[in-house]
Structures are given as C-alpha cells and as structure tokens.
Short mmCIF file of C-alpha atoms in Angstrom, two decimals:
data_model
loop_
_atom_site.label_atom_id
_atom_site.label_comp_id
_atom_site.label_asym_id
_atom_site.label_seq_id
_atom_site.Cartn_x
_atom_site.Cartn_y
_atom_site.Cartn_z
CA MET Y 9 41.82 -38.84 13.51
CA LYS Y 10 40.77 -35.83 15.54
CA SER Y 11 41.51 -33.56 12.58
CA LEU Y 12 39.27 -35.69 10.36
CA LYS Y 13 36.40 -35.48 12.85
CA LEU Y 14 36.89 -31.71 13.14
CA ALA Y 15 36.83 -31.36 9.36
CA SER Y 16 33.64 -33.43 9.23
CA TRP Y 17 31.94 -31.26 11.84
CA LEU Y 18 33.01 -28.09 10.02
CA ALA Y 19 31.58 -29.46 6.78
CA TRP Y 20 28.23 -30.13 8.47
CA ILE Y 21 28.19 -26.61 9.92
CA VAL Y 22 28.77 -25.14 6.44
CA VAL Y 23 25.96 -27.29 4.98
CA LEU Y 24 23.52 -26.23 7.71
CA ALA Y 25 24.46 -22.57 7.30
CA LEU Y 26 23.87 -22.75 3.55
CA ALA Y 27 20.52 -24.48 4.06
CA TRP Y 28 19.43 -21.79 6.53
CA SER Y 29 20.44 -18.98 4.18
CA VAL Y 30 18.53 -20.55 1.28
CA SER Y 31 15.46 -20.98 3.50
CA ALA Y 32 15.65 -17.35 4.64
CA ALA Y 33 16.03 -16.18 1.05
CA GLU Y 34 12.95 -18.16 0.07
CA VAL Y 35 10.90 -16.51 2.82
CA GLU Y 36 12.01 -13.01 1.84
CA GLY Y 37 11.49 -13.73 -1.84
CA GLU Y 38 8.15 -15.49 -1.42
CA THR Y 39 5.68 -14.93 -4.23
CA CYS Y 40 1.90 -15.06 -4.28
CA ASP Y 41 -0.66 -15.23 -7.05
CA ALA Y 42 -2.80 -12.18 -7.83
CA GLY Y 43 -4.91 -13.43 -10.69
CA GLN Y 44 -2.44 -14.15 -13.48
CA ALA Y 45 0.35 -12.08 -11.94
CA LYS Y 46 3.05 -13.29 -9.54
CA ILE Y 47 3.75 -10.72 -6.84
CA LYS Y 48 6.82 -10.77 -4.62
CA MET Y 49 6.04 -10.47 -0.92
CA PRO Y 50 7.69 -7.75 1.18
CA PRO Y 51 10.51 -9.09 3.37
CA LYS Y 52 9.58 -7.12 6.49
CA THR Y 53 6.82 -5.17 8.20
CA ARG Y 54 6.00 -1.98 6.32
CA ARG Y 55 4.43 1.27 7.45
CA ALA Y 56 0.93 1.72 6.09
CA LEU Y 57 -2.45 3.18 7.00
CA LEU Y 58 -5.39 1.94 4.93
CA THR Y 59 -8.77 3.62 5.32
CA SER Y 60 -12.20 4.01 3.76
CA ASN Y 61 -12.46 7.78 4.20
CA GLY Y 62 -8.96 9.06 4.81
CA LEU Y 63 -8.17 10.86 8.07
CA SER Y 64 -11.82 11.22 9.02
CA HIS Y 65 -11.74 10.10 12.68
CA ASP Y 66 -9.63 10.98 15.72
CA ALA Y 67 -8.32 7.43 16.14
CA ILE Y 68 -7.24 7.31 12.49
CA ARG Y 69 -5.58 10.72 12.70
CA ALA Y 70 -3.71 9.58 15.82
CA GLU Y 71 -2.44 6.50 13.97
CA PHE Y 72 -1.39 8.68 11.05
CA VAL Y 73 0.63 11.01 13.26
CA ARG Y 74 2.24 8.08 15.04
CA LEU Y 75 3.29 6.47 11.77
CA VAL Y 76 4.64 9.73 10.36
CA ARG Y 77 6.73 10.25 13.49
CA LEU Y 78 8.35 6.85 13.02
CA ARG Y 79 9.65 8.18 9.72
CA GLN Y 80 10.15 11.85 10.62
CA PRO Y 81 9.95 12.81 14.32
CA ASP Y 82 9.63 16.52 13.44
CA LEU Y 83 6.17 16.69 11.88
CA ASP Y 84 6.78 20.13 10.40
CA LYS Y 85 9.59 18.56 8.34
CA ALA Y 86 7.58 15.55 7.17
CA ARG Y 87 7.18 15.56 3.38
CA VAL Y 88 3.83 14.27 2.10
CA VAL Y 89 3.25 13.48 -1.57
CA TYR Y 90 -0.42 13.53 -2.55
CA VAL Y 91 -1.64 11.29 -5.42
CA PRO Y 92 -5.05 12.60 -6.60
CA ASP Y 93 -5.65 10.54 -9.77
CA ALA Y 94 -8.64 8.55 -8.49
CA ILE Y 95 -10.61 11.63 -7.50
CA VAL Y 96 -9.60 13.47 -10.69
CA ALA Y 97 -11.19 10.61 -12.64
CA GLU Y 98 -14.50 11.46 -10.98
CA GLY Y 99 -14.50 15.05 -12.16
CA THR Y 100 -12.44 16.96 -9.58
CA PRO Y 101 -9.83 19.00 -11.48
CA PHE Y 102 -6.19 18.62 -10.51
CA THR Y 103 -5.52 22.20 -9.48
CA ASN Y 104 -3.58 24.12 -6.85
CA ASP Y 105 -6.89 24.54 -5.01
CA LEU Y 106 -7.23 20.76 -4.65
CA VAL Y 107 -3.71 20.42 -3.28
CA ASP Y 108 -4.17 23.43 -0.98
CA GLU Y 109 -7.37 21.90 0.42
CA PHE Y 110 -5.51 18.68 1.20
CA ARG Y 111 -2.64 20.63 2.75
CA ARG Y 112 -5.06 22.53 4.98
CA SER Y 113 -6.55 19.23 6.20
CA LEU Y 114 -3.11 18.24 7.52
CA GLY Y 115 -2.40 21.62 9.10
CA PRO Y 116 -4.02 20.84 12.48
CA LEU Y 117 -1.78 17.75 12.69
CA GLY Y 118 1.34 19.88 12.36
CA ILE Y 119 2.11 18.93 8.76
CA SER Y 120 2.45 21.54 6.03
CA GLU Y 121 5.04 20.22 3.56
CA VAL Y 122 2.76 18.82 0.86
CA SER Y 123 3.41 18.32 -2.84
CA ALA Y 124 1.37 16.42 -5.43
CA ILE Y 125 1.98 14.21 -8.42
CA GLU Y 126 -0.71 13.29 -10.94
CA LEU Y 127 0.31 9.95 -12.38
CA ALA Y 128 -1.74 10.30 -15.56
CA SER Y 129 0.00 13.49 -16.70
CA SER Y 130 3.50 12.69 -15.44
CA SER Y 131 6.36 10.62 -16.82
CA ARG Y 132 7.73 7.64 -14.93
CA GLU Y 133 10.84 9.68 -14.19
CA GLU Y 134 8.76 12.48 -12.68
CA VAL Y 135 6.79 10.01 -10.56
CA GLU Y 136 9.99 8.36 -9.36
CA ALA Y 137 11.61 11.69 -8.47
CA SER Y 138 8.51 12.86 -6.59
CA LEU Y 139 8.09 9.69 -4.53
CA ALA Y 140 11.81 9.43 -3.78
CA GLN Y 141 11.72 12.62 -1.71
CA ALA Y 142 8.60 11.66 0.26
CA ASP Y 143 8.22 10.57 3.86
CA VAL Y 144 4.54 9.81 3.26
CA VAL Y 145 2.60 9.01 0.11
CA TYR Y 146 -1.15 9.66 0.39
CA VAL Y 147 -3.26 8.00 -2.32
CA GLU Y 148 -6.70 9.57 -2.66
CA CYS Y 149 -10.16 8.03 -3.09
CA GLY Y 150 -12.11 7.91 -6.35
CA ASN Y 151 -12.14 5.56 -9.34
CA THR Y 152 -10.02 2.54 -8.46
CA PHE Y 153 -9.58 1.34 -12.03
CA TYR Y 154 -8.34 4.70 -13.31
CA LEU Y 155 -5.84 4.85 -10.45
CA HIS Y 156 -4.76 1.22 -10.93
CA TYR Y 157 -4.27 1.71 -14.68
CA HIS Y 158 -2.01 4.74 -14.33
CA MET Y 159 -0.08 3.11 -11.49
CA ALA Y 160 0.57 0.14 -13.78
CA GLN Y 161 1.51 2.39 -16.71
CA LYS Y 162 4.08 4.26 -14.63
CA GLY Y 163 5.46 1.20 -12.85
CA VAL Y 164 4.52 2.56 -9.43
CA LYS Y 165 4.91 -0.80 -7.67
CA SER Y 166 8.55 -1.14 -8.69
CA ILE Y 167 9.16 2.47 -7.61
CA LEU Y 168 7.40 2.09 -4.26
CA ASP Y 169 8.72 -1.31 -3.17
CA PRO Y 170 12.25 -0.20 -2.20
CA LEU Y 171 10.91 3.04 -0.71
CA LEU Y 172 8.41 1.16 1.46
CA ASP Y 173 11.13 -1.25 2.56
CA GLY Y 174 13.17 1.81 3.49
CA GLY Y 175 10.48 3.26 5.78
CA LEU Y 176 8.17 5.32 3.54
CA VAL Y 177 4.63 5.53 4.96
CA TYR Y 178 1.79 4.55 2.59
CA VAL Y 179 -1.65 6.03 3.30
CA GLY Y 180 -4.67 4.98 1.26
CA SER Y 181 -8.21 6.31 1.16
CA SER Y 182 -10.82 3.98 -0.39
CA ALA Y 183 -9.42 3.45 -3.92
CA GLY Y 184 -5.97 4.12 -2.49
CA SER Y 185 -6.53 1.28 -0.03
CA ILE Y 186 -7.85 -1.12 -2.67
CA VAL Y 187 -4.84 -0.70 -4.97
CA ALA Y 188 -2.58 -1.22 -1.94
CA GLY Y 189 -3.84 -4.80 -1.72
CA MET Y 190 -2.87 -7.90 -3.65
CA THR Y 191 -5.60 -7.26 -6.19
CA ALA Y 192 -7.70 -4.29 -7.27
CA GLU Y 193 -10.34 -6.78 -8.41
CA ILE Y 194 -12.03 -6.10 -5.06
CA ALA Y 195 -13.40 -2.88 -6.60
CA LEU Y 196 -15.56 -5.01 -8.90
CA TRP Y 197 -17.41 -6.57 -5.98
CA LYS Y 198 -19.64 -3.61 -5.14
CA GLY Y 199 -19.66 -2.21 -8.65
CA TRP Y 200 -19.24 1.39 -7.49
CA ASP Y 201 -16.37 2.18 -9.87
CA ASP Y 202 -16.58 2.15 -13.66
CA PRO Y 203 -13.78 -0.03 -15.07
CA THR Y 204 -14.38 1.19 -18.64
CA VAL Y 205 -12.84 4.63 -18.00
CA VAL Y 206 -9.46 3.11 -18.95
CA PRO Y 207 -8.27 0.31 -21.26
CA LYS Y 208 -8.44 -3.15 -19.67
CA LEU Y 209 -5.16 -4.49 -18.33
CA PRO Y 210 -4.21 -8.21 -18.36
CA ASP Y 211 -4.85 -8.44 -14.61
CA TYR Y 212 -5.76 -6.41 -11.53
CA ALA Y 213 -2.53 -7.02 -9.63
CA GLY Y 214 -2.19 -4.46 -6.85
CA LEU Y 215 0.77 -2.99 -5.01
CA ALA Y 216 0.79 -5.71 -2.32
CA VAL Y 217 1.98 -3.11 0.18
CA LEU Y 218 1.30 -5.50 3.07
CA GLY Y 219 1.81 -8.77 1.25
CA ALA Y 220 -0.95 -11.32 0.71
CA LYS Y 221 -3.89 -9.14 1.77
CA SER Y 222 -6.56 -7.21 -0.09
CA PHE Y 223 -8.93 -4.59 1.29
CA PHE Y 224 -12.68 -3.98 1.01
CA PRO Y 225 -13.41 -0.40 2.17
CA HIS Y 226 -16.82 1.12 3.05
CA TYR Y 227 -17.88 -2.17 4.60
CA SER Y 228 -21.17 -2.45 6.48
CA SER Y 229 -23.55 -5.27 7.40
CA GLN Y 230 -25.34 -4.92 4.07
CA TYR Y 231 -22.21 -6.23 2.32
CA LYS Y 232 -21.68 -9.22 4.62
CA GLY Y 233 -23.23 -11.73 2.22
CA LEU Y 234 -21.46 -10.22 -0.78
CA VAL Y 235 -18.04 -10.40 0.84
CA GLU Y 236 -18.59 -13.95 2.10
CA SER Y 237 -19.64 -15.12 -1.36
CA LYS Y 238 -16.71 -13.42 -3.12
CA ARG Y 239 -13.88 -14.25 -0.70
CA SER Y 240 -13.38 -17.68 -2.24
CA SER Y 241 -12.63 -16.08 -5.62
CA VAL Y 242 -9.23 -14.88 -4.39
CA SER Y 243 -6.43 -16.99 -2.93
CA HIS Y 244 -5.51 -14.66 -0.07
CA GLU Y 245 -6.99 -12.79 2.89
CA VAL Y 246 -9.53 -10.00 2.29
CA LEU Y 247 -9.89 -7.50 5.13
CA THR Y 248 -12.99 -5.33 5.46
CA LEU Y 249 -12.89 -1.71 6.62
CA THR Y 250 -15.90 0.26 7.81
CA ASP Y 251 -15.94 4.02 7.30
CA SER Y 252 -14.64 4.55 10.84
CA GLN Y 253 -11.89 1.92 10.73
CA CYS Y 254 -8.35 1.74 9.47
CA PHE Y 255 -5.80 -1.02 9.08
CA ALA Y 256 -2.42 0.10 10.38
CA SER Y 257 0.98 -1.53 10.08
CA ASP Y 258 4.46 -0.72 11.36
CA GLU Y 259 7.52 -2.39 12.81
CA VAL Y 260 6.71 -1.29 16.38
CA SER Y 261 3.07 -2.34 16.84
CA GLY Y 262 2.71 -4.81 13.98
CA GLU Y 263 -0.49 -5.06 11.94
CA ARG Y 264 -3.82 -4.18 13.52
CA LEU Y 265 -7.38 -3.05 12.85
CA VAL Y 266 -8.22 0.25 14.55
CA GLY Y 267 -11.74 1.52 15.20
#
C-alpha cells in the first residue's frame, strides 16, 4: 500500500514538473503582434542603449561605457561594428572618412577598435560575419525606412537575436532606435523620413530588441498630442525619448530611462 502511495506521489511530481516546464517554455517563446508580423519575445534582459542623438550627453556616454564593460571589461579591446545605412540614405557617402569620424568620437571613451558594415552593399553572409565578431553594434541615425528595408533584406533580426541573447550590446541613434522597437511604423508619425526611398515591405516589423516596446526619438512637448493620439494604433508600449535621454537595458540594472 505504501508503495502505491509513493508511486502516486511520484506521478504527481512528474506531472507538476512537466506543467512548469511547458509554462516556462511559453514565457520564453512568447510572441507579440507587430502589424501583420508575429515577433518572438526575447527570453531574458538584453543589453541595449537607445537614443535620439547617439552619445551626445555625458550621462549617455557613461551608460554606454558601463554597458560595454559588461561585455568587454577592457575597453581598448571592445570591438564596435558601425552600421551607417540610415545616414548614407540621406546623402552622406559611406567612406573611410565617415568611419574614421565615428572612431574618433569613441576615442575619448577608450575605444578604438571600430569596423563598419553597410547592409545595402553587403551580402547576408558578410553581415553575419561582421556582427558575429562584435561586442557592440552601433546603428546610426538617418532614414528609418531605408535602414529597415535593408535590415529585412539581409535578415538582420535572425542574425542579431542569438548574438543579443549572448551579450552583444545594441546601440541605436534615432533611426537605429526606431528599428530596435517592435515596429518601425513609429517613423511615420512625425513624417520626417521618406518611406518611398525603398520598395514597400508587407509590414514594418522591427528588431524587437527589448521585446514589446517601440521608441519615439526626438520627443518634445510639441509632439505630446501626436503621440497620445497615435499610441492606440499599436498594441504595445511606446516610449518617448527627448534629445538628452536614453533608454538603457542590461541584466544588472534592468530597464530604465536616463536623462
């Protein structure tokens, strides 16, 4: 009789364990709508710094350095990959001078190992190889739709997802912050960027770097009414960023607005 009771208890333990594992798998594999696309949510806190104007303020630079050190404690060994497509779309040529200028901007922070990859002129294999060796990917400002299109064409989300889960730091400036969200549709709200520079895609699904959040950079009081009227058009949180703010995320301090 005791053996039967023991077997019964063991059976219940197995059932409960299976139920817990299924529940955990559902949380880690949670999906969310981004327009017509279904996007899988990241299973854990990722490292990201989303800005309106890049590393333009002391507080933002301090957050950047802190995040980089989580990945690579020796800053002079930190490898940064620069993605300039958005600014190239607005007429800035992709040249060594552009990359050198970006490298010089990181010099005072102790970082000098910078390479660049232009998505538009590179193969998927080249993009994958470039990002795989990065500690930080820095996605520049400019035309959001041009950037989003070439990210979609090269399958950047599927390349980045495992790298981000492995500790890669994502840094976005303006357009780079918008595409990091659930949807790049946010770029339509102000109408600053021309969507006709590239063929129209079926949807504006973003990278969902931080899960079910999208980002509205260059926010000020003049856009308060616009944002409030548009928020209901998306099914997830939209965070606003002024030109002096950043949204930072990491496994140590969690997610927070700085500035």
